[in-house]
Short mmCIF file of C-alpha atoms and ligand atoms in Angstrom, two decimals:
data_model
loop_
_atom_site.label_atom_id
_atom_site.label_comp_id
_atom_site.label_asym_id
_atom_site.label_seq_id
_atom_site.Cartn_x
_atom_site.Cartn_y
_atom_site.Cartn_z
CA MET A 1 0.16 0.29 0.04
CA SER A 2 1.89 3.18 -1.29
CA ASP A 3 0.41 5.25 1.63
CA CYS A 4 0.89 3.18 4.22
CA LEU A 5 3.89 4.77 6.44
CA PHE A 6 5.51 0.73 7.18
CA CYS A 7 5.08 -0.19 3.99
CA ARG A 8 7.02 2.62 2.61
CA ILE A 9 9.78 2.51 4.82
CA ALA A 10 9.88 -1.68 3.95
CA ALA A 11 10.14 -0.83 0.59
CA GLY A 12 12.61 1.60 1.58
CA SER A 13 11.19 4.83 0.09
CA VAL A 14 10.98 6.30 3.91
CA PRO A 15 14.64 5.95 5.65
CA SER A 16 14.88 3.78 8.78
CA ALA A 17 17.48 2.57 9.97
CA LYS A 18 17.11 -1.48 9.13
CA VAL A 19 18.24 -3.68 11.44
CA TYR A 20 17.57 -7.13 10.35
CA GLU A 21 15.63 -8.33 6.77
CA ASP A 22 15.16 -11.45 4.86
CA ASP A 23 12.12 -12.09 2.10
CA MET A 24 9.09 -11.75 4.68
CA VAL A 25 10.19 -9.37 6.92
CA TYR A 26 11.83 -6.09 7.87
CA ALA A 27 13.02 -5.24 11.12
CA PHE A 28 14.10 -1.81 11.91
CA LYS A 29 14.73 0.33 15.30
CA ASP A 30 11.44 2.47 16.39
CA ILE A 31 11.97 6.51 15.91
CA ASP A 32 10.48 7.14 19.79
CA PRO A 33 13.29 4.21 21.61
CA GLN A 34 11.10 2.71 25.17
CA ALA A 35 13.72 0.95 25.40
CA PRO A 36 17.83 0.80 25.63
CA LEU A 37 16.80 -1.95 23.15
CA HIS A 38 13.52 -1.51 20.61
CA VAL A 39 12.85 -2.65 17.11
CA LEU A 40 10.41 -2.85 15.19
CA ILE A 41 9.28 -6.33 12.57
CA ILE A 42 7.00 -6.32 10.14
CA PRO A 43 6.04 -8.31 7.61
CA LYS A 44 6.42 -7.02 4.04
CA LYS A 45 3.01 -7.80 2.99
CA HIS A 46 0.93 -5.08 4.03
CA ILE A 47 -1.29 -7.18 7.03
CA GLN A 48 -2.93 -4.02 8.90
CA SER A 49 -3.59 -5.89 12.83
CA VAL A 50 -3.40 -9.22 14.50
CA LEU A 51 -7.03 -9.04 13.30
CA GLN A 52 -5.94 -10.08 9.69
CA ALA A 53 -2.97 -12.38 10.89
CA GLY A 54 -4.03 -16.12 10.19
CA GLY A 55 -4.45 -17.95 7.73
CA GLU A 56 -2.26 -16.96 4.58
CA ASN A 57 -0.97 -14.39 6.91
CA ALA A 58 0.49 -16.61 8.96
CA PRO A 59 3.38 -17.14 8.22
CA TYR A 60 4.60 -13.75 8.14
CA VAL A 61 3.42 -14.06 11.81
CA ALA A 62 5.70 -17.05 12.27
CA ALA A 63 8.12 -14.49 10.16
CA MET A 64 7.83 -12.79 12.82
CA MET A 65 8.90 -14.85 15.70
CA ASP A 66 11.74 -16.23 13.89
CA ALA A 67 13.17 -12.44 13.10
CA ALA A 68 12.07 -11.45 16.83
CA ARG A 69 14.55 -14.39 18.10
CA LYS A 70 17.71 -13.66 15.84
CA ILE A 71 17.59 -9.90 16.88
CA ALA A 72 17.05 -10.49 20.50
CA LYS A 73 19.86 -12.84 20.15
CA ASP A 74 21.75 -10.53 17.63
CA ALA A 75 21.52 -7.82 20.62
CA GLY A 76 22.30 -9.74 23.52
CA VAL A 77 19.01 -9.70 24.91
CA ASP A 78 17.80 -13.83 24.61
CA GLU A 79 19.89 -14.96 27.97
CA SER A 80 18.89 -11.04 30.09
CA GLY A 81 14.95 -11.22 28.90
CA PHE A 82 13.17 -9.07 26.39
CA ARG A 83 8.83 -8.31 26.00
CA LEU A 84 7.02 -8.98 22.36
CA VAL A 85 3.97 -6.25 21.96
CA MET A 86 1.54 -6.02 19.43
CA ASN A 87 -0.89 -3.17 19.56
CA THR A 88 -4.43 -3.60 18.29
CA GLY A 89 -6.51 -1.04 18.30
CA ALA A 90 -7.47 2.10 19.66
CA ASP A 91 -7.66 0.45 22.88
CA GLY A 92 -4.54 -1.37 22.42
CA GLY A 93 -2.84 1.79 21.19
CA GLN A 94 -2.42 0.62 17.96
CA THR A 95 -0.84 3.75 16.16
CA VAL A 96 0.60 2.95 12.72
CA ASP A 97 -2.36 0.31 10.70
CA HIS A 98 0.44 -1.98 8.77
CA LEU A 99 1.16 -5.93 11.96
CA HIS A 100 3.96 -5.01 13.51
CA ALA A 101 5.69 -6.52 16.73
CA HIS A 102 7.53 -3.96 19.10
CA LEU A 103 10.94 -6.35 20.27
CA LEU A 104 11.93 -4.33 23.71
CA GLY A 105 14.58 -4.66 25.65
CA GLY A 106 18.16 -3.62 27.47
CA ARG A 107 16.02 -3.05 30.40
CA SER A 108 13.72 -4.61 33.14
CA LEU A 109 10.29 -3.98 31.52
CA GLY A 110 7.56 -3.55 34.55
CA TRP A 111 4.39 -4.59 34.57
CA PRO A 112 1.78 -4.66 34.02
CA PRO A 113 1.83 -2.01 31.37
CA GLY A 114 -0.10 1.22 31.31
P1 5GP B 201 1.95 1.05 17.74
O1 5GP B 201 2.08 3.15 18.39
O2 5GP B 201 1.05 1.47 16.64
O3 5GP B 201 1.68 -0.08 18.78
O4 5GP B 201 3.18 1.55 17.18
C1 5GP B 201 4.36 2.20 16.00
C2 5GP B 201 5.36 2.75 16.52
O5 5GP B 201 5.73 3.65 14.93
C3 5GP B 201 5.98 4.13 17.22
O6 5GP B 201 6.03 3.34 18.12
C4 5GP B 201 6.45 4.98 16.89
O7 5GP B 201 7.46 5.53 17.69
C5 5GP B 201 7.57 4.22 15.70
N1 5GP B 201 7.15 5.31 14.57
C6 5GP B 201 6.39 6.07 14.23
N2 5GP B 201 6.94 6.42 12.61
C7 5GP B 201 7.78 6.05 12.27
C8 5GP B 201 8.76 5.84 11.75
O8 5GP B 201 8.76 6.96 10.77
N3 5GP B 201 10.25 5.55 11.40
C9 5GP B 201 10.55 4.83 13.10
N4 5GP B 201 11.42 4.39 12.53
N5 5GP B 201 9.33 4.54 13.40
C10 5GP B 201 8.21 5.07 13.70
ZN1 ZN B 202 1.51 -1.52 5.04
#
């Protein structure tokens, strides 16, 4: 989708700080980091949210999880721990309507979230 920010980031037409890429997913540093490590992992296909992430789109979710493991290991937070978050819809705090997982780590994260 040409009017979707994350589609444009995945395509390279909007610049981003790339952390990881393969044929299905792209990962980049969040512009407003909430932890020492804050990476956004997105599918290269436009999928609006978790609500559209099943069926034929499920392989993209698996690829996002594979990427999360690799990124966490490369960043050295696999032992210390990290958090994966998929905000969904208005109450979930989703502000970009392209499926994304926040990978947060590098500090002790509070619970419950705000
Ligand atoms: P959401 O609130 O939808 O769960 O997460 C969207 C995230 O995208 C936010 O954490 C926000 O900081 C990040 N974001 C929004 N616009 C940009 C951008 O242009 N570049 C990057 N790297 N991150 C962005
Ligand atoms: Zn998109």
